[in-house]
Short mmCIF file of C-alpha atoms in Angstrom, two decimals:
data_model
loop_
_atom_site.label_atom_id
_atom_site.label_comp_id
_atom_site.label_asym_id
_atom_site.label_seq_id
_atom_site.Cartn_x
_atom_site.Cartn_y
_atom_site.Cartn_z
CA MET X 1 72.84 -20.59 -64.08
CA VAL X 2 74.01 -23.80 -62.35
CA ARG X 3 74.98 -21.86 -59.23
CA LEU X 4 71.59 -20.16 -59.19
CA PHE X 5 69.80 -23.55 -59.45
CA THR X 6 71.97 -25.00 -56.65
CA LEU X 7 71.23 -21.99 -54.41
CA VAL X 8 67.46 -22.28 -55.03
CA ALA X 9 67.54 -26.03 -54.34
CA ALA X 10 69.40 -25.47 -51.12
CA LEU X 11 66.93 -22.82 -49.91
CA LEU X 12 64.01 -25.12 -50.75
CA ALA X 13 65.65 -27.89 -48.80
CA LEU X 14 65.95 -25.66 -45.79
CA ALA X 15 62.40 -24.41 -46.14
CA VAL X 16 60.86 -27.93 -46.11
CA PRO X 17 60.90 -29.35 -42.59
CA SER X 18 62.68 -32.65 -42.30
CA PRO X 19 60.84 -35.55 -40.68
CA ALA X 20 61.54 -36.07 -37.02
CA ARG X 21 64.00 -38.85 -36.24
CA PRO X 22 63.29 -41.11 -33.27
CA GLU X 23 64.83 -39.49 -30.23
CA ALA X 24 66.65 -41.77 -27.83
CA SER X 25 64.89 -40.18 -24.93
CA ASP X 26 61.45 -40.84 -26.43
CA ILE X 27 62.21 -44.52 -27.07
CA THR X 28 63.67 -44.86 -23.56
CA VAL X 29 60.56 -43.36 -22.07
CA ALA X 30 58.30 -45.71 -24.01
CA ALA X 31 60.52 -48.68 -22.98
CA ARG X 32 59.56 -48.16 -19.32
CA GLY X 33 56.21 -49.81 -20.13
CA VAL X 34 57.64 -52.67 -22.24
CA VAL X 35 57.73 -56.00 -20.40
CA ARG X 36 58.97 -59.53 -20.90
CA VAL X 37 56.08 -61.99 -21.05
CA VAL X 38 57.31 -65.40 -19.76
CA ILE X 39 55.24 -68.57 -20.06
CA MET X 40 56.12 -70.68 -17.00
CA GLY X 41 55.74 -74.39 -16.35
CA THR X 42 56.42 -76.53 -13.30
CA ASP X 43 57.25 -80.18 -12.68
CA GLY X 44 56.16 -79.93 -9.09
CA GLN X 45 59.61 -79.15 -7.77
CA ARG X 46 60.88 -76.26 -9.90
CA VAL X 47 59.53 -73.52 -12.09
CA PHE X 48 60.98 -73.16 -15.60
CA PRO X 49 60.26 -70.99 -18.61
CA VAL X 50 58.47 -72.67 -21.49
CA SER X 51 58.69 -69.67 -23.88
CA HIS X 52 58.69 -65.96 -23.75
CA GLY X 53 57.72 -62.89 -25.76
CA THR X 54 57.23 -59.17 -25.24
CA GLY X 55 54.30 -56.95 -24.23
CA PHE X 56 53.59 -53.33 -23.45
CA ALA X 57 51.23 -51.57 -21.06
CA VAL X 58 48.17 -49.75 -22.31
CA THR X 59 46.95 -49.08 -18.74
CA PRO X 60 48.92 -49.50 -15.52
CA THR X 61 47.64 -53.12 -15.22
CA LYS X 62 46.73 -54.14 -18.79
CA ILE X 63 49.32 -55.43 -21.25
CA VAL X 64 49.09 -56.01 -25.00
CA THR X 65 50.99 -58.88 -26.61
CA ASN X 66 50.54 -61.34 -29.45
CA ALA X 67 48.04 -64.13 -29.32
CA HIS X 68 50.67 -66.67 -30.27
CA VAL X 69 52.78 -65.59 -27.26
CA VAL X 70 50.07 -66.82 -24.84
CA ARG X 71 48.74 -69.67 -26.99
CA GLU X 72 50.25 -72.36 -24.83
CA VAL X 73 48.62 -70.94 -21.66
CA LEU X 74 45.25 -71.12 -23.34
CA GLN X 75 45.92 -74.79 -24.18
CA ASP X 76 47.39 -75.92 -20.88
CA ASP X 77 45.90 -74.63 -17.61
CA THR X 78 49.01 -75.74 -15.63
CA LEU X 79 51.04 -73.01 -17.25
CA ARG X 80 51.26 -69.49 -15.84
CA ILE X 81 52.28 -66.05 -17.17
CA ALA X 82 55.03 -63.99 -15.55
CA ILE X 83 55.21 -60.29 -16.33
CA VAL X 84 58.81 -59.02 -15.91
CA PRO X 85 59.21 -55.20 -15.96
CA PRO X 86 62.30 -53.53 -17.38
CA ASP X 87 63.14 -51.95 -14.03
CA GLY X 88 62.17 -52.20 -10.37
CA ASP X 89 61.95 -54.93 -7.77
CA GLY X 90 60.72 -57.99 -9.59
CA ALA X 91 58.18 -59.85 -11.68
CA ASP X 92 54.45 -60.35 -11.19
CA TYR X 93 51.81 -62.73 -12.46
CA GLY X 94 49.30 -62.09 -15.21
CA LYS X 95 46.17 -63.66 -16.69
CA VAL X 96 44.69 -63.55 -20.20
CA MET X 97 41.67 -61.29 -20.49
CA THR X 98 40.84 -61.59 -24.17
CA VAL X 99 42.40 -62.95 -27.33
CA SER X 100 41.97 -62.41 -31.05
CA THR X 101 43.71 -65.24 -32.83
CA VAL X 102 42.72 -63.84 -36.22
CA LYS X 103 44.43 -60.50 -35.48
CA ASP X 104 47.23 -62.14 -33.39
CA LEU X 105 46.46 -59.88 -30.40
CA ALA X 106 45.99 -60.67 -26.73
CA LEU X 107 45.32 -58.60 -23.63
CA VAL X 108 46.86 -59.67 -20.32
CA GLU X 109 46.01 -58.29 -16.91
CA VAL X 110 48.54 -58.05 -14.05
CA THR X 111 47.10 -59.92 -11.01
CA GLY X 112 49.53 -58.54 -8.41
CA ALA X 113 50.75 -55.12 -7.24
CA LEU X 114 52.89 -54.30 -10.30
CA ARG X 115 51.98 -51.00 -11.97
CA LEU X 116 53.42 -49.90 -15.30
CA PRO X 117 53.51 -46.58 -17.24
CA PRO X 118 51.12 -46.97 -20.18
CA LEU X 119 52.34 -46.28 -23.70
CA THR X 120 50.49 -43.80 -25.89
CA LEU X 121 49.13 -44.95 -29.28
CA THR X 122 49.46 -42.77 -32.34
CA GLY X 123 46.25 -41.93 -34.18
CA ASN X 124 48.20 -41.34 -37.41
CA ALA X 125 48.91 -44.01 -39.97
CA ALA X 126 52.57 -44.93 -40.65
CA GLY X 127 54.02 -43.32 -43.71
CA ASP X 128 56.34 -45.02 -46.18
CA GLY X 129 59.94 -44.26 -45.30
CA ASP X 130 59.24 -43.09 -41.75
CA GLU X 131 61.87 -44.06 -39.30
CA VAL X 132 60.59 -46.39 -36.53
CA ALA X 133 61.94 -48.28 -33.53
CA ALA X 134 61.15 -51.83 -32.34
CA VAL X 135 61.42 -52.57 -28.60
CA GLY X 136 61.46 -56.05 -27.08
CA TYR X 137 63.31 -59.05 -25.68
CA PRO X 138 64.87 -61.05 -28.56
CA MET X 139 66.03 -64.50 -27.54
CA ASN X 140 69.24 -64.33 -29.59
CA VAL X 141 70.44 -61.44 -27.49
CA ASP X 142 69.69 -63.42 -24.31
CA ARG X 143 71.75 -66.31 -25.68
CA ALA X 144 74.59 -64.01 -26.76
CA GLN X 145 74.70 -62.63 -23.23
CA GLY X 146 74.73 -66.11 -21.77
CA LEU X 147 71.66 -65.48 -19.62
CA ASP X 148 70.31 -68.46 -17.72
CA ILE X 149 66.74 -69.41 -16.81
CA ALA X 150 66.72 -67.31 -13.63
CA ASP X 151 67.74 -64.21 -15.57
CA LEU X 152 64.43 -64.26 -17.49
CA PHE X 153 62.63 -63.41 -14.27
CA ARG X 154 64.84 -60.54 -13.37
CA PRO X 155 64.04 -56.96 -14.58
CA GLN X 156 66.23 -56.01 -17.52
CA PRO X 157 65.91 -53.15 -20.06
CA PRO X 158 64.50 -54.20 -23.45
CA VAL X 159 66.47 -54.16 -26.65
CA LYS X 160 65.82 -51.34 -29.16
CA SER X 161 66.39 -51.39 -32.88
CA ARG X 162 65.68 -48.90 -35.63
CA GLY X 163 64.44 -49.21 -39.15
CA PHE X 164 62.05 -47.78 -41.72
CA VAL X 165 58.48 -48.29 -42.72
CA SER X 166 58.47 -50.25 -45.97
CA GLY X 167 54.71 -50.21 -46.59
CA LEU X 168 51.23 -51.00 -45.29
CA ARG X 169 49.71 -54.25 -46.44
CA PRO X 170 47.18 -56.82 -45.27
CA SER X 171 48.75 -60.11 -44.24
CA ARG X 172 47.28 -63.23 -42.64
CA ASP X 173 43.87 -61.63 -42.60
CA PHE X 174 44.88 -58.48 -40.66
CA ASP X 175 46.41 -55.15 -41.48
CA THR X 176 50.18 -54.92 -40.91
CA VAL X 177 53.04 -52.43 -41.06
CA LEU X 178 56.00 -53.74 -43.00
CA HIS X 179 59.28 -52.39 -41.66
CA THR X 180 63.03 -53.03 -41.45
CA ALA X 181 63.65 -52.67 -37.72
CA ALA X 182 65.33 -55.84 -36.62
CA ILE X 183 63.26 -58.29 -34.53
CA ALA X 184 63.78 -61.89 -33.54
CA ARG X 185 62.08 -64.61 -31.55
CA GLY X 186 61.08 -63.06 -28.24
CA ASN X 187 60.24 -59.67 -29.85
CA SER X 188 56.74 -60.89 -30.59
CA GLY X 189 54.14 -58.67 -28.86
CA GLY X 190 56.50 -55.75 -28.47
CA PRO X 191 55.64 -52.24 -29.73
CA LEU X 192 56.64 -50.66 -33.00
CA LEU X 193 57.21 -46.96 -32.17
CA ASP X 194 57.11 -43.79 -34.17
CA ALA X 195 59.64 -40.95 -33.80
CA CYS X 196 57.89 -39.70 -30.62
CA GLY X 197 57.75 -43.06 -28.92
CA ARG X 198 54.07 -43.67 -29.72
CA VAL X 199 52.79 -47.12 -30.69
CA LEU X 200 52.32 -47.64 -34.43
CA GLY X 201 51.72 -51.39 -34.16
CA VAL X 202 52.51 -54.69 -32.38
CA ASN X 203 55.43 -56.65 -33.73
CA SER X 204 54.26 -60.08 -34.76
CA PHE X 205 56.57 -61.91 -37.18
CA GLY X 206 59.42 -61.56 -39.61
CA THR X 207 60.42 -62.86 -43.03
CA THR X 208 62.30 -66.13 -43.21
CA SER X 209 64.57 -67.32 -45.99
CA ASP X 210 67.15 -70.00 -46.63
CA ASP X 211 69.16 -67.59 -48.64
CA SER X 212 71.38 -65.41 -46.37
CA SER X 213 71.55 -62.77 -49.07
CA ASP X 214 67.80 -62.02 -48.80
CA ALA X 215 66.89 -58.80 -47.01
CA GLU X 216 65.02 -59.17 -43.72
CA PHE X 217 61.67 -57.54 -43.11
CA SER X 218 59.34 -57.50 -40.12
CA PHE X 219 55.57 -57.24 -39.76
CA ALA X 220 53.65 -55.47 -37.00
CA VAL X 221 49.91 -55.60 -36.42
CA SER X 222 48.87 -52.06 -37.27
CA GLY X 223 47.17 -49.59 -34.98
CA ARG X 224 44.04 -49.86 -37.13
CA GLU X 225 43.73 -53.42 -35.78
CA LEU X 226 44.91 -52.64 -32.27
CA LEU X 227 42.51 -49.78 -31.45
CA PRO X 228 39.28 -51.70 -32.24
CA PHE X 229 40.64 -54.71 -30.33
CA LEU X 230 41.23 -52.59 -27.20
CA LYS X 231 37.86 -50.82 -27.55
CA SER X 232 36.08 -54.22 -27.73
CA ALA X 233 37.86 -55.13 -24.49
CA GLY X 234 36.63 -52.03 -22.73
CA ILE X 235 40.01 -50.33 -22.83
CA ASP X 236 40.25 -46.65 -23.70
CA PRO X 237 43.94 -46.16 -24.40
CA SER X 238 45.81 -42.88 -24.62
CA VAL X 239 45.81 -41.81 -28.27
CA ASN X 240 47.68 -38.86 -29.80
CA THR X 241 47.06 -37.63 -33.28
CA MET X 242 49.35 -34.62 -33.20
CA PRO X 243 52.25 -34.34 -35.64
CA CYS X 244 55.53 -35.65 -34.21
CA ARG X 245 58.17 -33.01 -33.64
CA SER X 246 61.47 -33.46 -31.90
CA MET X 247 62.40 -31.19 -28.98
CA ALA X 248 65.24 -29.84 -31.16
CA GLN X 249 62.68 -28.76 -33.77
CA LEU X 250 60.55 -27.20 -31.02
CA ASP X 251 63.55 -25.30 -29.59
CA ALA X 252 64.47 -24.05 -33.07
CA ALA X 253 60.88 -22.84 -33.64
CA GLU X 254 60.89 -21.12 -30.26
CA ARG X 255 64.13 -19.32 -31.10
CA GLU X 256 62.64 -18.15 -34.41
CA ARG X 257 59.52 -16.98 -32.58
CA LEU X 258 61.60 -15.01 -30.07
CA GLN X 259 63.66 -13.48 -32.82
CA ALA X 260 60.49 -12.45 -34.68
CA GLU X 261 59.05 -10.96 -31.50
CA GLN X 262 62.25 -9.02 -30.88
CA ALA X 263 62.29 -7.80 -34.44
CA ALA X 264 58.66 -6.71 -34.13
CA ALA X 265 59.41 -4.95 -30.85
CA ARG X 266 62.33 -3.08 -32.44
CA ALA X 267 60.10 -2.13 -35.43
CA ARG X 268 57.43 -0.82 -32.99
CA LEU X 269 60.05 1.19 -31.09
CA ALA X 270 61.39 2.63 -34.34
CA GLN X 271 57.85 3.47 -35.50
CA ARG X 272 57.03 5.09 -32.18
CA ALA X 273 60.31 7.05 -32.25
CA GLU X 274 59.51 8.29 -35.77
CA SER X 275 55.97 9.20 -34.69
CA ASP X 276 57.34 11.03 -31.64
CA ARG X 277 59.81 12.91 -33.81
CA GLU X 278 57.07 14.03 -36.21
CA ARG X 279 54.81 15.03 -33.33
CA ARG X 280 57.69 16.95 -31.69
CA GLU X 281 58.37 18.84 -34.90
CA ARG X 282 54.67 19.82 -35.18
CA ALA X 283 54.66 20.81 -31.48
CA ARG X 284 57.77 23.00 -31.92
CA PHE X 285 56.30 24.72 -34.94
CA GLU X 286 53.06 25.46 -33.03
CA ALA X 287 55.03 26.52 -29.93
CA GLN X 288 57.10 28.94 -31.95
CA LEU X 289 54.04 30.52 -33.51
CA SER X 290 52.36 30.76 -30.06
CA VAL X 291 55.40 32.19 -28.26
CA MET X 292 56.12 34.77 -30.97
CA SER X 293 52.48 35.79 -31.02
CA ASP X 294 52.52 36.17 -27.22
CA ARG X 295 55.70 38.23 -27.34
CA GLU X 296 54.30 40.55 -29.94
CA ASN X 297 51.11 40.99 -28.03
CA ALA X 298 53.01 41.73 -24.82
CA MET X 299 55.20 44.27 -26.57
CA ALA X 300 52.12 45.98 -28.05
CA ILE X 301 50.39 46.07 -24.66
CA ALA X 302 53.61 47.45 -23.07
CA GLY X 303 53.73 50.18 -25.78
CA LEU X 304 50.15 51.21 -25.12
CA LEU X 305 50.78 51.33 -21.42
CA ILE X 306 53.84 53.54 -21.94
CA ILE X 307 51.78 55.91 -24.12
CA LEU X 308 49.16 56.00 -21.36
CA ALA X 309 51.89 56.66 -18.74
CA VAL X 310 53.33 59.57 -20.85
CA GLY X 311 49.93 61.04 -21.48
CA SER X 312 48.95 60.79 -17.81
CA GLY X 313 52.27 62.37 -16.78
CA TYR X 314 51.79 65.22 -19.19
CA ALA X 315 48.25 65.78 -17.85
CA ALA X 316 49.55 65.81 -14.33
CA TRP X 317 52.15 68.43 -15.31
CA THR X 318 49.56 70.67 -16.86
CA LEU X 319 47.20 70.36 -13.91
CA ARG X 320 49.59 71.43 -11.25
CA GLY X 321 48.42 74.53 -9.32
CA GLY X 322 44.83 73.94 -10.24
CA GLU X 323 41.94 75.35 -8.23
CA ASP X 324 41.08 71.88 -6.86
CA GLY X 325 44.18 71.95 -4.74
CA GLY X 326 46.07 69.46 -6.96
CA LYS X 327 43.52 66.62 -6.75
CA LYS X 328 43.32 66.02 -10.52
CA MET X 329 47.12 66.34 -10.77
CA ARG X 330 47.58 63.59 -8.21
CA LEU X 331 45.04 61.30 -9.98
CA ALA X 332 46.84 61.83 -13.30
CA GLY X 333 50.20 61.23 -11.68
CA ALA X 334 48.98 58.09 -10.01
CA LEU X 335 47.63 56.78 -13.34
CA ALA X 336 50.96 57.61 -15.02
CA ALA X 337 52.84 55.72 -12.28
CA VAL X 338 50.54 52.64 -12.55
CA ALA X 339 50.75 52.62 -16.32
CA SER X 340 54.54 52.81 -16.14
CA ILE X 341 54.79 49.93 -13.69
CA ALA X 342 52.36 47.86 -15.74
CA ALA X 343 54.31 48.58 -18.91
CA LEU X 344 57.52 47.43 -17.26
CA ALA X 345 55.78 44.32 -15.87
CA VAL X 346 54.35 43.34 -19.24
CA TRP X 347 57.66 43.94 -20.98
CA PHE X 348 59.78 41.93 -18.61
CA THR X 349 57.25 39.07 -18.22
CA ARG X 350 56.72 38.55 -21.98
CA PRO X 351 57.68 34.97 -22.95
CA GLY X 352 61.29 34.40 -23.93
CA ILE X 353 62.71 32.07 -26.63
CA ASP X 354 63.24 29.40 -23.97
CA ALA X 355 59.46 29.20 -23.53
CA ILE X 356 59.33 27.35 -26.83
CA ASP X 357 61.01 24.28 -25.30
CA ARG X 358 58.74 24.34 -22.25
CA ARG X 359 55.63 24.49 -24.37
CA VAL X 360 56.88 21.65 -26.57
CA ALA X 361 57.38 19.55 -23.48
CA ASP X 362 53.89 20.39 -22.20
CA MET X 363 52.31 19.55 -25.54
CA MET X 364 54.14 16.22 -25.76
CA ALA X 365 53.06 15.35 -22.22
CA ASP X 366 49.45 16.27 -22.96
CA GLY X 367 49.53 13.83 -25.95
CA ALA X 368 51.16 10.95 -24.04
CA PRO X 369 49.02 8.06 -22.79
CA ALA X 370 47.95 8.18 -19.17
CA GLY X 371 50.68 6.79 -16.92
CA GLY X 372 53.02 6.47 -19.89
CA ASP X 373 52.28 2.72 -20.23
CA ALA X 374 50.40 2.53 -23.48
CA GLY X 375 50.08 -1.08 -24.69
CA LYS X 376 51.55 -2.41 -21.51
CA GLU X 377 49.25 -5.13 -20.10
CA GLU X 378 48.27 -5.03 -16.47
CA GLN X 379 50.32 -7.40 -14.40
CA PRO X 380 48.30 -10.35 -13.08
CA GLY X 381 47.42 -10.11 -9.40
CA ALA X 382 44.65 -11.95 -7.64
CA ALA X 383 42.54 -12.12 -10.77
CA GLU X 384 41.60 -15.51 -12.18
CA LEU X 385 43.63 -16.45 -15.24
CA SER X 386 42.35 -18.54 -18.14
CA CYS X 387 45.11 -20.40 -19.95
CA SER X 388 44.90 -21.94 -23.44
CA ILE X 389 47.33 -24.54 -24.75
CA GLU X 390 49.52 -23.32 -27.63
CA LEU X 391 49.91 -26.40 -29.74
CA ASP X 392 52.54 -24.85 -32.04
CA ARG X 393 54.82 -24.21 -29.03
CA SER X 394 54.16 -27.52 -27.24
CA ARG X 395 55.40 -31.06 -27.63
CA ILE X 396 52.73 -33.50 -26.53
CA VAL X 397 53.56 -37.21 -26.90
CA SER X 398 50.95 -38.53 -24.52
CA ALA X 399 47.28 -37.66 -24.39
CA PRO X 400 46.36 -34.13 -25.63
CA SER X 401 46.09 -31.56 -22.82
CA GLU X 402 43.13 -29.43 -21.91
CA ASP X 403 43.05 -25.70 -21.11
CA LEU X 404 43.41 -24.71 -17.44
CA ALA X 405 42.64 -21.84 -15.10
CA PHE X 406 44.24 -20.52 -11.89
CA ALA X 407 44.78 -17.40 -9.80
CA TRP X 408 48.24 -15.96 -9.50
CA GLU X 409 49.45 -13.76 -6.60
CA PRO X 410 52.51 -11.52 -6.98
CA ASP X 411 54.25 -13.50 -4.16
CA GLY X 412 53.99 -16.74 -6.16
CA CYS X 413 50.87 -18.20 -4.45
CA VAL X 414 48.60 -20.09 -6.83
CA ASN X 415 44.92 -20.50 -6.03
CA GLY X 416 45.60 -19.33 -2.49
CA ARG X 417 47.18 -22.62 -1.45
CA THR X 418 50.16 -23.66 -3.67
CA GLN X 419 53.37 -21.77 -3.22
CA TYR X 420 55.77 -21.47 -6.16
CA GLY X 421 59.50 -21.17 -5.72
CA PHE X 422 61.70 -18.40 -7.14
CA ALA X 423 65.22 -19.17 -8.29
CA GLU X 424 67.43 -17.98 -11.14
CA GLY X 425 64.77 -15.55 -12.24
CA ARG X 426 61.98 -18.13 -12.64
CA TRP X 427 58.82 -19.02 -10.70
CA THR X 428 58.54 -22.83 -10.59
CA ARG X 429 56.79 -25.61 -8.68
CA LEU X 430 58.05 -29.20 -8.87
CA PHE X 431 55.64 -32.15 -8.52
CA VAL X 432 56.83 -35.72 -7.71
CA PRO X 433 53.72 -37.96 -7.65
CA ASN X 434 53.52 -41.31 -5.92
CA ASP X 435 51.19 -42.88 -8.46
CA GLU X 436 53.12 -41.98 -11.66
CA ASP X 437 56.73 -42.29 -12.68
CA THR X 438 56.92 -38.77 -14.11
CA VAL X 439 58.24 -35.57 -12.54
CA SER X 440 56.59 -32.34 -13.65
CA VAL X 441 58.07 -28.84 -13.37
CA ASN X 442 55.48 -26.10 -13.68
CA SER X 443 56.63 -22.56 -14.37
CA PHE X 444 54.89 -19.19 -14.83
CA ASP X 445 56.19 -15.90 -16.22
CA PRO X 446 54.06 -13.05 -14.82
CA GLU X 447 55.42 -10.55 -17.39
CA THR X 448 54.41 -12.58 -20.50
CA ARG X 449 51.68 -14.57 -18.75
CA VAL X 450 53.09 -17.85 -20.16
CA PHE X 451 52.48 -20.97 -18.12
CA ARG X 452 54.61 -24.02 -18.97
CA ILE X 453 54.77 -27.66 -17.84
CA ASP X 454 57.93 -29.70 -18.50
CA ARG X 455 57.45 -33.45 -17.95
CA PHE X 456 60.34 -35.83 -17.18
CA PRO X 457 59.34 -39.53 -17.36
CA LEU X 458 61.77 -41.59 -15.21
CA THR X 459 62.59 -45.23 -14.62
CA GLN X 460 61.34 -46.82 -11.40
CA SER X 461 64.79 -46.58 -9.77
CA ALA X 462 65.26 -42.97 -10.86
CA MET X 463 61.76 -42.12 -9.62
CA THR X 464 62.56 -43.71 -6.28
CA ARG X 465 65.59 -41.36 -5.91
CA ALA X 466 63.47 -38.38 -6.90
CA ARG X 467 60.84 -39.27 -4.29
CA GLU X 468 63.52 -39.65 -1.62
CA ALA X 469 64.91 -36.21 -2.48
CA ARG X 470 61.43 -34.71 -2.49
CA GLY X 471 60.62 -36.29 0.89
CA LYS X 472 63.49 -34.43 2.54
CA TYR X 473 61.73 -31.02 2.43
CA ARG X 474 58.32 -29.63 3.17
CA PRO X 475 57.19 -26.83 0.84
CA PRO X 476 56.47 -23.57 2.76
CA ALA X 477 52.84 -22.40 2.90
CA CYS X 478 51.60 -19.34 1.04
CA GLY X 479 52.40 -16.16 3.00
CA ALA X 480 55.28 -17.71 4.99
CA THR X 481 58.44 -15.60 5.38
CA ASN X 482 60.60 -15.78 2.25
CA ALA X 483 58.45 -18.72 1.03
CA ALA X 484 59.39 -18.37 -2.64
CA GLY X 485 63.15 -18.12 -2.05
CA ARG X 486 63.21 -21.08 0.39
CA LEU X 487 61.21 -23.32 -1.92
CA GLY X 488 63.46 -22.38 -4.88
CA GLU X 489 66.46 -23.65 -2.95
CA GLN X 490 64.66 -26.80 -1.70
CA GLN X 491 63.59 -27.90 -5.15
CA SER X 492 67.09 -27.76 -6.56
CA ALA X 493 67.96 -31.14 -5.03
CA VAL X 494 65.25 -32.85 -7.10
CA VAL X 495 65.98 -30.81 -10.26
CA ALA X 496 69.61 -32.00 -10.15
CA LEU X 497 68.31 -35.61 -10.58
CA LEU X 498 66.31 -34.89 -13.72
CA PRO X 499 67.53 -35.45 -17.30
CA ARG X 500 68.96 -32.51 -19.15
CA GLN X 501 65.95 -32.32 -21.47
CA ALA X 502 62.26 -32.87 -20.82
CA ASN X 503 60.33 -35.41 -22.89
CA GLU X 504 57.16 -33.35 -23.00
CA ARG X 505 56.52 -29.58 -22.94
CA LEU X 506 53.12 -27.95 -22.60
CA VAL X 507 52.98 -24.17 -23.18
CA TYR X 508 49.90 -22.18 -22.23
CA SER X 509 49.01 -18.51 -22.98
CA CYS X 510 47.09 -16.93 -20.10
CA ARG X 511 44.78 -13.93 -19.89
CA ALA X 512 42.65 -12.44 -17.13
CA GLU X 513 39.12 -13.87 -17.22
CA GLY X 514 36.69 -11.40 -18.72
CA SER X 515 39.41 -9.51 -20.59
#
């Protein structure tokens, strides 16, 4: 009984999906848009930091931080704000756009040429016990590293820490997320991220105690406060309400789907084989009846012809020497000869036993679908394809994607102007934009009509290398000699620079328009 209970419990544990843990790649991707916010002062001869905190981009030029991080700038117009990115060439200046001291939120705009990858906000409330990550620039880490004043203005990756949601509760007149991810002075204004790297809140303050044995907790301004704040400032951030699934969970679900499809295909083949066997048995039975009937009929006809031949021969014998000079005898003899030949022809041309197999084959062929391709979908050619996103097969951590449409040519030309490369059995086209630090690899399978986009967000330095590799080749135009093969080879140099695993995967199911 105990063993049975243990087995059932284990099966139930496997059946219930475990919550997604924060993936390092997701947190790293989100950290690309997390910046150090440095409040700078000057004595007329030198520039020095007064204080610093953390912020994160919600648009390429708009940064969220805490109101208390920029409080001194609002009180002293001689102070300035420096925005220091985690990667790239250097810092830039910023100015305060709007502040909510009650909610401890502020919006800062970059005034120079710096552009940052925006973070996506989650539209889902944090759940108790969910694992989260805090990203920012704690001062105690700077001190432990021995960083000097000048180092604060140099791009450095932010510090990441993990913890768990301990509850949702109002505090200091605004809604907060209580969590255990470690933060310190300097983390203020940094994002609290869910398992997919989406913003749950803005880290604001932590617990303090004189007793070292007390547990430490942190508070983040919740998304329920952040979203209205941004809306009131005219900012429409990227929001994602989809459930968070890891890429490992997605891959496991895809393997299960493929196994189910293969099992269904095997079942269809077995069912078709059984149906063919039954149909062949019926065809053989009918063919046997038909052949035997034809043989018997032929034998009966041959017998009648033989009787006619004998009778005509006998008549010819009795009519010999007649007064008509043998005319009737010759007619009777001719009829006897014709009847004899016809009898032999009918006898030797009657269907044999081997005719059964031929008739079975003919009957099976007559019942087969035209062309022998029943259920096989027509391969896409120049027809327009309409593609719908399959949410259960996709991992979307940014803004939800819309459906798309395109025309596919058998030579890999899309919409008559974009050539896809062919390598290792796949049709792909790689895109390295200049205005976004994300490489996309689009692929299409003409057999299954599945269109897929794999997105690889990169750091500024990695993106620079990808752009350099992309700049070394010019994609061949549609219709050029061996265009698909050449592009497949050319793209490999950029593909080699990409991470092993994409951060985002969009899967579309396509069908011919009007079908």
